[in-house]
Amino acid sequence: MAVEIRGGINIAMKVPSHEYEAVVAFYRDVVGLPPFDEKQPAKGFILGPNRLWIDEMPHLSQAEVWLELFTDDHERALTHLAANGAVRCDAVEELGEGFRGGWVMNPANIVHLVRTPDAW
């Protein structure tokens, strides 16, 4: 039986420090997306049915977009993805002990968080 993987609700934009405030201002003041700040220091915006997180990343030279995938069995899903060419990259960001999920990169090096919906 195949493992079920589906789209999550979170999109993370990892932004270098020198662009961070301008990017936050763009989504807040220019686009006018409703903000939320439940996971400080990240700034977030409601993006239709999704949440757009703007994270300041001092070590980056350019912005990256990270996506989220949901599954009911994260270990099986991560094994399936790795067996089919996805690269495990758990070192990109600490998730904490007991977190039910992990990080992979697709063939274009886009980071994906693969997790159970209640992993937080």
XYZ file of C-alpha atoms in Angstrom:
120
model
C 0.000 0.000 0.000
C 1.337 3.424 -0.962
C 1.882 6.115 1.621
C -0.438 9.136 1.413
C 1.251 12.520 1.119
C -0.743 15.751 0.681
C -0.124 19.472 0.649
C 0.209 21.273 3.957
C -0.916 24.781 4.835
C 2.454 26.429 5.482
C 4.788 28.151 3.041
C 8.018 29.511 4.510
C 10.017 32.274 2.876
C 13.538 32.291 4.307
C 14.867 35.823 3.762
C 18.368 37.260 4.333
C 18.627 39.938 7.018
C 19.384 42.716 4.536
C 16.007 42.109 2.788
C 13.856 40.983 5.706
C 12.132 44.223 6.765
C 11.409 45.199 3.148
C 9.838 41.792 2.437
C 7.680 41.964 5.562
C 6.606 45.516 4.638
C 5.775 44.375 1.100
C 3.305 41.711 2.245
C 1.945 43.873 5.088
C 1.765 47.347 3.477
C 1.741 46.828 -0.283
C -0.121 43.533 -0.725
C -2.171 44.046 2.455
C -2.245 40.452 3.670
C -3.654 39.961 7.179
C -0.729 39.394 9.579
C -0.335 36.942 12.462
C 2.531 36.460 14.898
C 1.840 33.261 16.814
C 5.377 31.888 16.345
C 7.719 34.780 17.111
C 10.174 35.864 15.850
C 8.745 34.712 12.489
C 6.235 37.059 10.879
C 3.268 35.439 9.208
C 0.509 36.388 6.794
C -2.758 34.745 5.797
C -2.378 33.723 2.149
C -5.815 32.419 1.187
C -6.120 28.948 2.723
C -2.362 28.951 3.443
C -0.022 30.663 5.862
C 3.009 32.504 4.534
C 5.828 32.643 7.092
C 8.640 35.181 6.634
C 11.717 33.993 8.539
C 14.870 36.105 8.910
C 17.945 34.052 7.988
C 21.185 36.017 8.511
C 23.360 33.348 6.853
C 21.501 33.384 3.502
C 22.522 35.541 0.549
C 19.174 35.209 -1.254
C 15.638 34.228 -0.341
C 14.368 30.650 -0.464
C 10.840 29.256 -0.449
C 10.162 26.122 1.613
C 6.984 24.039 1.315
C 5.106 21.693 3.617
C 3.673 18.236 3.026
C 1.310 16.390 5.381
C 1.155 12.661 5.983
C -0.296 10.410 8.648
C 2.924 8.320 8.783
C 5.950 10.611 8.592
C 8.554 7.843 8.904
C 7.032 5.876 6.042
C 6.599 8.996 3.906
C 10.190 10.147 4.481
C 11.472 6.656 3.617
C 9.337 6.609 0.463
C 10.548 10.041 -0.637
C 14.222 9.208 0.032
C 13.886 5.926 -1.891
C 12.575 7.936 -4.834
C 15.303 10.571 -5.053
C 14.461 13.141 -2.384
C 17.466 14.129 -0.287
C 17.078 14.123 3.501
C 18.275 17.452 4.879
C 17.299 17.450 8.549
C 20.201 19.760 9.421
C 18.559 22.771 7.698
C 16.479 23.593 10.775
C 16.070 21.966 14.179
C 12.561 20.598 14.747
C 12.928 19.471 18.335
C 12.938 16.089 19.992
C 9.774 14.096 19.438
C 8.686 16.128 16.393
C 6.841 13.855 13.977
C 8.412 14.877 10.697
C 11.578 15.764 8.862
C 13.127 17.741 6.034
C 13.739 16.690 2.412
C 14.798 18.495 -0.768
C 13.200 17.894 -4.137
C 15.391 17.514 -7.285
C 15.484 21.328 -7.662
C 16.740 21.738 -4.056
C 13.456 23.155 -2.731
C 13.155 22.266 0.964
C 9.989 20.477 2.112
C 8.860 19.835 5.674
C 7.148 16.426 5.750
C 5.109 16.057 8.932
C 1.975 14.774 10.556
C -0.702 17.472 10.820
C -0.407 17.434 14.628
C 3.420 17.358 14.742
C 3.696 20.727 16.506
